[in-house]
Coordinates of C-alpha atoms in Angstrom, one line a residue:
Chain A
X1 CA 75.8 4.9 -82.6
X2 CA 77.8 7.8 -81.3
X3 CA 79.9 6.9 -78.3
X4 CA 78.8 10.1 -76.5
X5 CA 75.5 8.4 -75.8
X6 CA 77.3 5.8 -73.8
X7 CA 79.1 8.4 -71.8
X8 CA 75.9 10.1 -70.8
X9 CA 74.4 6.9 -69.7
X10 CA 75.9 5.2 -66.7
X11 CA 76.5 1.5 -66.6
X12 CA 73.6 -0.5 -65.4
X13 CA 75.7 -2.5 -62.9
X14 CA 76.9 0.7 -61.4
X15 CA 73.4 2.0 -60.6
X16 CA 71.7 -1.1 -59.5
X17 CA 72.2 -2.8 -56.2
X18 CA 73.2 -6.5 -56.0
X19 CA 73.6 -8.9 -53.1
X20 CA 76.2 -7.7 -50.5
X21 CA 76.5 -4.5 -52.4
X22 CA 78.0 -2.7 -49.4
X23 CA 81.1 -4.7 -49.7
X24 CA 81.0 -6.2 -53.2
X25 CA 80.9 -3.5 -55.8
X26 CA 80.7 -5.7 -58.8
X27 CA 81.1 -9.2 -60.2
X28 CA 82.6 -10.0 -63.5
X29 CA 83.2 -13.1 -65.5
X30 CA 85.1 -13.2 -68.8
X31 CA 85.7 -16.0 -71.3
X32 CA 88.7 -16.1 -73.7
X33 CA 88.1 -17.7 -77.0
X34 CA 90.0 -18.1 -80.2
X35 CA 89.2 -19.1 -83.7
X36 CA 90.6 -22.5 -84.8
X37 CA 93.4 -22.4 -87.3
X38 CA 94.0 -18.7 -87.1
X39 CA 97.1 -17.1 -85.4
X40 CA 96.4 -15.4 -82.1
X41 CA 96.1 -11.6 -82.4
X42 CA 99.5 -10.9 -81.0
X43 CA 101.3 -13.0 -83.6
X44 CA 98.9 -12.5 -86.5
X45 CA 99.9 -10.2 -89.4
X46 CA 97.8 -7.1 -89.7
X47 CA 95.9 -8.5 -92.7
X48 CA 95.1 -11.7 -90.8
X49 CA 93.8 -9.6 -87.9
X50 CA 91.6 -7.5 -90.1
X51 CA 90.3 -10.6 -91.7
X52 CA 89.5 -12.3 -88.4
X53 CA 87.8 -9.1 -87.1
X54 CA 85.6 -8.9 -90.2
X55 CA 84.6 -12.5 -89.8
X56 CA 83.8 -12.4 -86.2
X57 CA 82.4 -8.9 -85.7
X58 CA 79.2 -9.4 -87.7
X59 CA 78.5 -12.6 -85.8
X60 CA 79.0 -10.9 -82.5
X61 CA 76.8 -8.0 -83.6
X62 CA 74.0 -10.3 -84.6
X63 CA 73.8 -12.0 -81.2
X64 CA 70.3 -11.5 -79.7
X65 CA 72.0 -10.0 -76.6
X66 CA 73.6 -7.4 -78.8
X67 CA 70.4 -6.3 -80.5
X68 CA 70.9 -2.7 -79.5
X69 CA 74.7 -2.9 -79.2
X70 CA 77.3 -0.3 -79.5
X71 CA 80.1 -1.4 -81.7
X72 CA 83.4 0.4 -82.1
X73 CA 86.6 -0.2 -84.0
X74 CA 89.5 0.7 -81.8
X75 CA 91.0 3.2 -84.3
X76 CA 87.8 5.1 -84.3
X77 CA 87.9 5.9 -80.6
X78 CA 90.0 8.7 -79.1
X79 CA 92.4 7.9 -76.3
X80 CA 90.0 9.6 -73.9
X81 CA 87.0 7.6 -75.1
X82 CA 88.9 4.4 -74.7
X83 CA 90.0 5.5 -71.2
X84 CA 86.4 6.0 -70.2
X85 CA 85.6 2.4 -71.3
X86 CA 88.6 1.2 -69.2
X87 CA 87.3 3.1 -66.2
X88 CA 84.0 1.4 -66.6
X89 CA 85.7 -2.0 -66.9
X90 CA 84.2 -2.5 -70.4
X91 CA 87.6 -2.9 -72.0
X92 CA 91.0 -3.7 -70.7
X93 CA 94.0 -1.3 -70.5
X94 CA 95.7 -3.5 -73.1
X95 CA 92.7 -3.2 -75.4
X96 CA 92.7 0.6 -75.1
X97 CA 96.2 0.6 -76.6
X98 CA 95.0 -1.2 -79.7
X99 CA 94.4 0.4 -83.0
X100 CA 93.2 -0.9 -86.4
X101 CA 92.2 -4.6 -86.4
X102 CA 90.6 -4.5 -82.9
X103 CA 87.1 -3.6 -81.8
X104 CA 84.7 -3.8 -78.9
X105 CA 81.0 -4.6 -79.0
X106 CA 78.9 -3.9 -75.9
X107 CA 75.2 -4.0 -75.1
X108 CA 73.3 -0.8 -74.3
X109 CA 73.0 -1.6 -70.6
X110 CA 76.8 -2.0 -70.5
X111 CA 76.6 -5.3 -68.7
X112 CA 78.1 -7.4 -71.6
X113 CA 81.1 -6.4 -73.6
X114 CA 83.1 -8.4 -76.1
X115 CA 86.6 -7.3 -77.1
X116 CA 87.7 -8.5 -80.5
X117 CA 91.4 -9.1 -81.1
X118 CA 92.6 -8.3 -77.6
X119 CA 95.1 -10.9 -76.5
X120 CA 92.7 -13.5 -77.8
X121 CA 90.3 -13.3 -80.7
X122 CA 87.4 -12.9 -78.3
X123 CA 87.3 -11.7 -74.8
X124 CA 83.7 -11.8 -73.6
X125 CA 82.7 -10.3 -70.3
X126 CA 79.6 -10.0 -68.3
X127 CA 79.4 -7.7 -65.3
X128 CA 76.8 -7.4 -62.5
X129 CA 76.3 -5.3 -59.4
X130 CA 77.2 -6.8 -56.1
X131 CA 78.1 -10.5 -55.6
X132 CA 76.5 -12.2 -58.6
X133 CA 79.2 -14.3 -60.1
X134 CA 76.8 -17.1 -61.0
X135 CA 74.5 -14.7 -62.9
X136 CA 77.4 -13.1 -64.6
X137 CA 78.7 -16.5 -65.7
X138 CA 75.3 -17.6 -66.9
X139 CA 75.0 -14.6 -69.1
X140 CA 78.4 -14.8 -70.7
X141 CA 78.2 -18.6 -71.0
X142 CA 74.9 -18.2 -73.0
X143 CA 76.6 -15.8 -75.4
X144 CA 79.5 -18.3 -75.8
X145 CA 77.1 -21.2 -76.6
X146 CA 75.3 -19.1 -79.2
X147 CA 78.5 -18.1 -80.9
X148 CA 79.7 -21.7 -80.9
X149 CA 76.9 -22.6 -83.2
X150 CA 78.5 -20.8 -86.0
X151 CA 82.1 -20.3 -85.1
X152 CA 84.8 -23.0 -84.7
X153 CA 86.7 -22.2 -81.5
X154 CA 90.2 -23.5 -80.9
X155 CA 89.5 -26.4 -78.6
X156 CA 91.5 -29.4 -77.6
X157 CA 90.0 -32.4 -75.9
X158 CA 92.8 -32.5 -73.3
X159 CA 93.6 -28.8 -72.8
X160 CA 90.1 -27.3 -73.4
X161 CA 89.9 -23.8 -75.0
X162 CA 93.2 -22.8 -76.3
X163 CA 94.3 -19.2 -75.5
X164 CA 97.3 -17.0 -76.4
X165 CA 98.6 -17.2 -72.8
X166 CA 98.9 -20.6 -71.2
X167 CA 97.6 -19.2 -68.0
X168 CA 94.1 -19.0 -69.5
X169 CA 94.0 -22.3 -71.2
X170 CA 91.2 -24.7 -70.3
X171 CA 88.0 -22.9 -69.4
X172 CA 89.4 -19.6 -70.6
X173 CA 87.5 -18.2 -67.7
X174 CA 88.4 -15.4 -65.3
X175 CA 85.8 -14.7 -62.6
X176 CA 86.4 -11.7 -60.3
X177 CA 84.7 -9.5 -57.8
X178 CA 85.6 -6.0 -56.8
X179 CA 85.6 -5.6 -53.0
X180 CA 85.5 -2.5 -50.9
X181 CA 87.2 -3.4 -47.7
X182 CA 88.2 -0.3 -45.7
X183 CA 87.6 -2.3 -42.4
X184 CA 90.3 -4.8 -43.3
X185 CA 92.7 -2.0 -44.4
X186 CA 92.2 0.2 -41.4
X187 CA 92.6 -2.7 -39.0
X188 CA 95.7 -3.8 -40.9
X189 CA 94.4 -7.3 -41.6
X190 CA 94.4 -6.8 -45.4
X191 CA 97.8 -8.3 -46.0
X192 CA 97.0 -11.4 -44.1
X193 CA 93.9 -11.8 -46.1
X194 CA 95.8 -11.3 -49.4
X195 CA 98.4 -13.8 -48.4
X196 CA 95.7 -16.4 -47.4
X197 CA 93.8 -15.8 -50.6
X198 CA 97.0 -16.2 -52.7
X199 CA 97.8 -19.4 -51.0
X200 CA 94.7 -21.1 -52.2
X201 CA 95.3 -20.1 -55.8
X202 CA 93.3 -16.9 -56.1
X203 CA 94.7 -13.6 -57.1
X204 CA 94.2 -10.2 -55.5
X205 CA 94.7 -7.1 -57.6
X206 CA 94.2 -3.4 -57.5
X207 CA 91.4 -1.4 -59.1
X208 CA 92.3 -1.9 -62.7
X209 CA 93.7 -5.4 -62.7
X210 CA 97.1 -6.8 -62.9
X211 CA 99.9 -4.5 -61.7
X212 CA 97.6 -1.7 -60.6
X213 CA 97.4 0.1 -57.3
X214 CA 94.9 -0.7 -54.6
X215 CA 93.1 2.7 -54.4
X216 CA 90.1 3.6 -52.4
X217 CA 90.4 0.3 -50.4
X218 CA 89.1 -1.5 -53.5
X219 CA 90.5 -4.9 -54.3
X220 CA 89.8 -7.4 -57.1
X221 CA 89.8 -11.0 -56.3
X222 CA 89.8 -13.6 -59.0
X223 CA 90.7 -17.2 -59.9
X224 CA 94.1 -18.0 -61.3
X225 CA 93.6 -21.6 -62.3
X226 CA 91.7 -22.2 -65.5
X227 CA 92.7 -25.8 -66.2
X228 CA 91.7 -28.9 -64.3
X229 CA 88.6 -27.5 -62.7
X230 CA 85.1 -27.0 -64.1
X231 CA 83.7 -23.5 -64.5
X232 CA 81.1 -24.0 -61.8
X233 CA 83.7 -25.4 -59.4
X234 CA 85.9 -22.3 -59.9
X235 CA 83.0 -20.0 -59.3
X236 CA 81.8 -21.9 -56.3
X237 CA 85.2 -21.7 -54.6
X238 CA 85.7 -18.1 -55.4
X239 CA 82.2 -17.3 -54.1
X240 CA 82.9 -19.1 -50.8
X241 CA 86.2 -17.2 -50.2
X242 CA 84.5 -13.9 -51.0
X243 CA 81.7 -14.7 -48.5
X244 CA 84.4 -15.3 -45.9
X245 CA 86.1 -12.0 -46.7
X246 CA 82.7 -10.2 -46.4
X247 CA 82.4 -11.7 -42.9
X248 CA 85.9 -10.6 -42.0
X249 CA 85.2 -7.1 -43.3
X250 CA 82.0 -6.9 -41.3
X251 CA 83.7 -8.0 -38.1
X252 CA 86.6 -5.6 -38.7
X253 CA 84.1 -2.7 -39.1
X254 CA 82.3 -3.7 -35.9
X255 CA 85.5 -3.9 -34.0
X256 CA 86.6 -0.5 -35.2
X257 CA 83.3 0.9 -34.2
X258 CA 83.5 -0.6 -30.7
X259 CA 87.1 -0.3 -29.9
X260 CA 88.4 2.6 -31.9
X261 CA 85.3 4.6 -32.7
X262 CA 86.8 8.0 -32.2
X263 CA 89.5 7.6 -34.7
X264 CA 87.1 5.9 -37.1
X265 CA 84.6 8.8 -36.9
X266 CA 87.5 11.3 -37.1
X267 CA 88.6 9.8 -40.4
X268 CA 85.1 9.7 -41.9
X269 CA 84.4 13.2 -40.7
X270 CA 87.7 14.6 -42.1
X271 CA 87.1 12.8 -45.4
X272 CA 83.6 14.3 -45.6
X273 CA 84.9 17.7 -44.8
X274 CA 87.7 17.6 -47.3
X275 CA 85.5 16.4 -50.1
X276 CA 82.8 18.9 -49.2
X277 CA 85.0 22.0 -49.2
X278 CA 88.2 21.3 -51.2
X279 CA 89.0 23.3 -54.4
X280 CA 91.6 21.0 -55.7
X281 CA 91.6 17.2 -55.5
X282 CA 93.7 14.5 -57.2
X283 CA 92.0 11.3 -58.3
X284 CA 93.8 9.0 -55.8
X285 CA 93.0 11.3 -53.0
X286 CA 89.4 11.5 -54.1
X287 CA 89.1 7.7 -54.2
X288 CA 90.6 7.3 -50.7
X289 CA 88.4 9.9 -49.2
X290 CA 85.3 8.7 -51.0
X291 CA 86.1 5.2 -49.6
X292 CA 85.8 6.6 -46.1
X293 CA 82.5 8.4 -46.8
X294 CA 81.2 5.2 -48.4
X295 CA 82.1 3.4 -45.2
X296 CA 80.2 6.1 -43.3
X297 CA 77.2 5.4 -45.5
X298 CA 77.4 1.6 -44.8
X299 CA 77.6 2.4 -41.1
X300 CA 74.4 4.4 -41.3
X301 CA 76.0 7.9 -40.7
X302 CA 74.3 9.2 -43.8
X303 CA 70.7 8.7 -45.1
X304 CA 70.4 5.6 -47.2
X305 CA 69.5 7.4 -50.4
X306 CA 72.8 9.2 -50.3
X307 CA 74.7 6.0 -50.9
X308 CA 74.4 6.1 -54.7
X309 CA 75.7 9.7 -54.9
X310 CA 79.0 8.4 -53.4
X311 CA 79.0 5.4 -55.6
X312 CA 78.6 7.5 -58.7
X313 CA 81.4 9.8 -57.6
X314 CA 83.8 6.9 -57.5
X315 CA 83.4 6.6 -61.3
X316 CA 82.7 10.3 -62.1
X317 CA 86.0 11.5 -60.5
X318 CA 88.2 9.1 -62.6
X319 CA 90.5 11.1 -64.9
X320 CA 88.8 10.2 -68.2
X321 CA 85.2 10.5 -66.9
X322 CA 86.1 13.9 -65.6
X323 CA 87.2 15.1 -69.0
X324 CA 84.6 13.5 -71.1
X325 CA 82.5 16.7 -71.0
X326 CA 85.5 18.9 -71.9
X327 CA 86.4 19.8 -75.4
X328 CA 90.1 19.8 -74.8
X329 CA 92.5 17.7 -72.9
X330 CA 92.9 19.1 -69.4
X331 CA 96.2 19.5 -67.5
X332 CA 96.5 17.8 -64.1
X333 CA 95.8 20.9 -62.1
X334 CA 92.8 21.8 -64.2
X335 CA 91.5 18.3 -63.6
X336 CA 92.0 18.6 -59.9
X337 CA 90.0 21.8 -59.8
X338 CA 87.3 20.4 -61.9
X339 CA 87.2 17.2 -59.8
X340 CA 86.8 19.2 -56.6
X341 CA 84.0 21.2 -58.1
X342 CA 82.1 18.2 -59.2
X343 CA 82.4 16.6 -55.8
X344 CA 81.3 19.8 -54.0
X345 CA 78.3 20.0 -56.3
X346 CA 77.3 16.4 -55.8
X347 CA 77.7 16.6 -52.0
X348 CA 75.6 19.7 -51.7
X349 CA 72.9 19.0 -49.3
X350 CA 74.9 16.1 -48.0
X351 CA 74.6 16.6 -44.2
X352 CA 77.6 16.0 -41.9
X353 CA 77.7 12.4 -40.7
X354 CA 75.1 11.7 -38.1
X355 CA 76.9 9.4 -35.6
X356 CA 74.4 9.4 -32.8
X357 CA 73.2 5.9 -33.9
X358 CA 76.7 4.5 -33.9
X359 CA 77.4 6.1 -30.5
X360 CA 74.3 4.6 -29.0
X361 CA 75.2 1.2 -30.3
X362 CA 78.7 1.2 -28.9
X363 CA 78.2 3.0 -25.6
X364 CA 79.4 3.5 -23.0
X365 CA 83.0 3.3 -24.1
X366 CA 82.4 4.9 -27.5
X367 CA 83.1 8.6 -27.1
X368 CA 86.0 8.0 -24.7
X369 CA 88.2 11.0 -25.0
X370 CA 91.1 9.1 -23.6
X371 CA 91.5 7.2 -26.8
X372 CA 94.6 8.4 -28.7
X373 CA 93.6 9.6 -32.1
X374 CA 96.8 8.2 -33.6
X375 CA 95.8 4.6 -32.9
X376 CA 94.6 4.1 -36.5
X377 CA 96.9 4.2 -39.5
X378 CA 96.3 6.8 -42.1
X379 CA 94.2 5.6 -45.0
X380 CA 96.7 4.1 -47.5
X381 CA 97.3 6.6 -50.1
X382 CA 99.7 4.7 -52.3
X383 CA 99.2 1.2 -51.1
X384 CA 100.0 -1.0 -54.1
X385 CA 99.8 -4.7 -54.6
Chain B
X1 CA 123.7 -22.8 -90.0
X2 CA 122.1 -19.7 -88.5
X3 CA 122.9 -18.1 -85.2
X4 CA 120.5 -19.3 -82.4
X5 CA 120.4 -15.9 -80.8
X6 CA 119.7 -13.4 -83.7
X7 CA 118.6 -16.0 -86.2
X8 CA 119.9 -13.9 -89.1
X9 CA 123.7 -14.2 -89.2
X10 CA 125.6 -17.3 -90.0
X11 CA 126.9 -19.1 -86.9
X12 CA 130.6 -19.3 -86.5
X13 CA 131.0 -20.0 -82.7
X14 CA 129.9 -23.5 -81.7
X15 CA 129.6 -24.2 -78.0
X16 CA 128.9 -27.5 -76.1
X17 CA 128.4 -27.8 -72.4
X18 CA 127.2 -30.6 -70.1
X19 CA 124.5 -29.2 -67.8
X20 CA 122.9 -31.6 -65.3
X21 CA 124.3 -34.5 -67.2
X22 CA 122.7 -33.5 -70.4
X23 CA 124.7 -32.2 -73.4
X24 CA 123.6 -28.9 -74.7
X25 CA 124.7 -27.1 -77.8
X26 CA 124.4 -23.5 -79.0
X27 CA 125.5 -21.9 -82.3
X28 CA 126.2 -18.3 -82.5
X29 CA 127.5 -15.6 -84.9
X30 CA 130.5 -13.5 -84.1
X31 CA 128.5 -10.5 -82.9
X32 CA 126.2 -12.4 -80.6
X33 CA 128.9 -14.5 -79.1
X34 CA 130.7 -11.3 -78.1
X35 CA 127.5 -9.7 -76.7
X36 CA 126.9 -12.8 -74.6
X37 CA 130.4 -12.8 -73.3
X38 CA 131.3 -16.1 -74.8
X39 CA 135.0 -15.0 -75.2
X40 CA 135.4 -15.2 -71.5
X41 CA 134.6 -18.8 -70.7
X42 CA 134.8 -18.3 -66.9
X43 CA 132.0 -15.7 -66.9
X44 CA 129.8 -17.5 -69.2
X45 CA 127.2 -20.2 -68.5
X46 CA 125.6 -21.8 -71.5
X47 CA 122.7 -22.9 -69.4
X48 CA 121.9 -19.3 -68.6
X49 CA 122.0 -18.3 -72.2
X50 CA 119.8 -21.2 -73.2
X51 CA 117.3 -20.7 -70.5
X52 CA 117.3 -17.0 -71.3
X53 CA 116.4 -17.9 -74.9
X54 CA 113.8 -20.3 -73.8
X55 CA 115.5 -22.9 -75.9
X56 CA 116.8 -25.1 -73.0
X57 CA 116.2 -28.3 -74.9
X58 CA 118.6 -31.1 -74.6
X59 CA 120.3 -32.0 -77.9
X60 CA 118.8 -35.4 -78.1
X61 CA 115.3 -34.1 -78.0
X62 CA 114.8 -30.8 -79.8
X63 CA 118.1 -29.8 -81.3
X64 CA 119.6 -26.4 -80.9
X65 CA 117.9 -25.1 -84.0
X66 CA 114.8 -24.3 -81.9
X67 CA 111.4 -25.7 -82.7
X68 CA 109.2 -23.7 -85.1
X69 CA 105.4 -24.1 -85.2
X70 CA 104.6 -25.6 -88.6
X71 CA 101.2 -23.8 -88.7
X72 CA 102.3 -20.2 -87.8
X73 CA 106.1 -20.1 -87.7
X74 CA 106.2 -19.2 -84.0
X75 CA 109.4 -20.0 -82.1
X76 CA 110.3 -20.7 -78.5
X77 CA 112.4 -17.5 -78.5
X78 CA 109.2 -15.5 -79.2
X79 CA 107.4 -17.4 -76.4
X80 CA 110.2 -16.5 -73.9
X81 CA 109.9 -12.9 -74.9
X82 CA 106.1 -12.5 -74.7
X83 CA 104.8 -15.4 -72.7
X84 CA 102.1 -15.8 -75.4
X85 CA 101.8 -18.5 -78.0
X86 CA 101.4 -17.9 -81.8
X87 CA 98.4 -20.1 -82.6
X88 CA 96.3 -23.0 -81.3
X89 CA 98.7 -25.5 -83.0
X90 CA 101.6 -24.1 -80.9
X91 CA 100.1 -26.1 -78.0
X92 CA 101.1 -29.3 -79.9
X93 CA 104.3 -27.9 -81.3
X94 CA 105.6 -26.9 -77.9
X95 CA 103.7 -29.5 -75.9
X96 CA 106.8 -30.9 -74.3
X97 CA 107.9 -27.6 -72.8
X98 CA 104.4 -26.5 -72.0
X99 CA 103.4 -29.5 -69.9
X100 CA 105.5 -28.8 -66.8
X101 CA 104.6 -25.1 -67.1
X102 CA 100.9 -25.9 -67.2
X103 CA 101.3 -28.4 -64.3
X104 CA 102.8 -25.6 -62.2
X105 CA 100.2 -23.1 -63.2
X106 CA 97.0 -25.1 -62.9
X107 CA 95.2 -27.7 -61.0
X108 CA 95.8 -30.4 -63.5
X109 CA 96.5 -30.7 -67.2
X110 CA 93.2 -32.2 -68.2
X111 CA 90.3 -29.9 -69.1
X112 CA 87.1 -30.9 -67.3
X113 CA 84.9 -27.9 -68.0
X114 CA 82.7 -26.8 -70.9
X115 CA 83.1 -28.4 -74.3
X116 CA 81.7 -26.8 -77.5
X117 CA 78.2 -28.1 -78.2
X118 CA 78.8 -28.9 -81.8
X119 CA 82.0 -30.8 -81.0
X120 CA 80.1 -32.8 -78.4
X121 CA 77.3 -33.4 -80.9
X122 CA 79.8 -34.6 -83.5
X123 CA 81.3 -37.0 -81.0
X124 CA 77.8 -38.2 -80.0
X125 CA 76.8 -38.7 -83.6
X126 CA 79.9 -40.6 -84.4
X127 CA 79.3 -43.0 -81.5
X128 CA 75.6 -43.3 -82.4
X129 CA 76.7 -44.2 -85.9
X130 CA 79.0 -46.8 -84.7
X131 CA 76.2 -48.4 -82.6
X132 CA 73.8 -48.3 -85.5
X133 CA 76.2 -49.9 -87.9
X134 CA 77.0 -52.6 -85.4
X135 CA 73.3 -53.3 -84.9
X136 CA 72.8 -53.4 -88.7
X137 CA 75.6 -55.9 -89.2
X138 CA 74.1 -58.1 -86.5
X139 CA 70.6 -57.8 -88.0
X140 CA 71.8 -58.8 -91.4
X141 CA 73.7 -61.8 -90.0
X142 CA 70.6 -62.9 -88.1
X143 CA 68.5 -62.3 -91.2
X144 CA 66.3 -59.8 -89.4
X145 CA 65.7 -57.9 -92.6
X146 CA 62.8 -55.8 -91.4
X147 CA 64.9 -54.5 -88.5
X148 CA 67.9 -54.0 -90.8
X149 CA 65.7 -51.8 -93.1
X150 CA 64.7 -49.6 -90.1
X151 CA 68.4 -49.4 -89.0
X152 CA 69.5 -48.5 -92.5
X153 CA 66.9 -45.7 -92.6
X154 CA 68.1 -44.4 -89.3
X155 CA 71.7 -44.4 -90.5
X156 CA 70.7 -42.5 -93.6
X157 CA 68.8 -39.9 -91.5
X158 CA 71.9 -39.4 -89.3
X159 CA 74.1 -39.0 -92.4
X160 CA 71.8 -36.4 -93.8
X161 CA 72.1 -34.4 -90.5
X162 CA 75.8 -34.0 -91.1

């Protein structure tokens, strides 16, 4: 199966709408598993890694869920191809750096991916649109149970599933949701939220996981604890916290509309204008501007059917996605020109924001000209966590 | 005796310090001892070196040689470097050092979640087997031979499953 066919087909989770899709972009659950009696990939000799891969790959490919799967050995993929998979969250950045002895198997719909010989022998992940942690867990758990019939996983009655890193031992499960929270960022509440979330043992990260920047007002929230709590409890707790964040985000948006509507509309309008007419655009800038237009969509400033155009652009403007159609590697400047072109093309026929509805809702104070336009901070361009 | 730091050269510098009331020893080769600044006793803390190597084990428990996983040959030094273990047996090999770490990281140190089905079945089968054998023993003592025969068949059937 040529990898090109994946590239031409978007991920299912990206196109469908899940619960709370305006704020929760996606939900993912991954399970880490290792074979009993075999060194973990990071410590195994190359021969051992190849041997493990051979043993496990056929079993993974023969799963009913993987009936129409794509299966790639890491050394057969180019750096660009791997980067596309990273941008789609189908493999990790660490896995993209792997060569011979590692592989990835994913279903056609790109909702299930299994990395072989990443940090652990198996990293199985299920991804869904919107807030669907339970559904994502159910799917990946089913795969795990199926594999368990024929594979002896490293398991200890006390410590549970044994993983290369002690931070994953126990359930081996990491559940996470990607949240789009421009309201919390603009109203400068985001740091408080992050601190509160950290305090209760959950992690907040940027777009591509550990140590990455928070771009486009996108944050990942996930469990840290994997030992001492059941899978269902972990997910339940995470779900509750996410629902609370959704409420905070909704309130923040409402407050911005009511109290600082002029600056809010100004930012959305400027973002729209820049995206619509720019001839050079970096990927960070694009993400941050798209975030504001997405917010505009959520607030009803654009027709509903336009929402998915913006959502797609979030992915299509990422560096590797941008270049997947090109024959050669592009320089940064070439990429920025190409990116701006793609955005202009997609936004053609995208009317300027219609704010009449918003104005009606928040009258009479709404259009108050006395409001200083500087009362809102600039959208964070480099905000990192 | 090999150097605790590089693990290749023969150790010729032997250090002993009392840290927090516990005696700790480290053996180093000439080169490593110079690199770590051992020649200047005032600017050198054995505890730091040991902690840095991840081998901060009191002499009476682990020994300064550093524990090595019998299954995969992984050492504490490696763990300190990468934060990852070598194989599933490492969890037993380094259990002592891992426990406080796991306690700090997680909610408890006892897994309460999913258990592999087959393992669960094996355990269930073992306990069913124990019950059947016990019942058979009783039946024989009580001379309930008909029941004993049924039980014997059940045990045979269970054995065949395995």
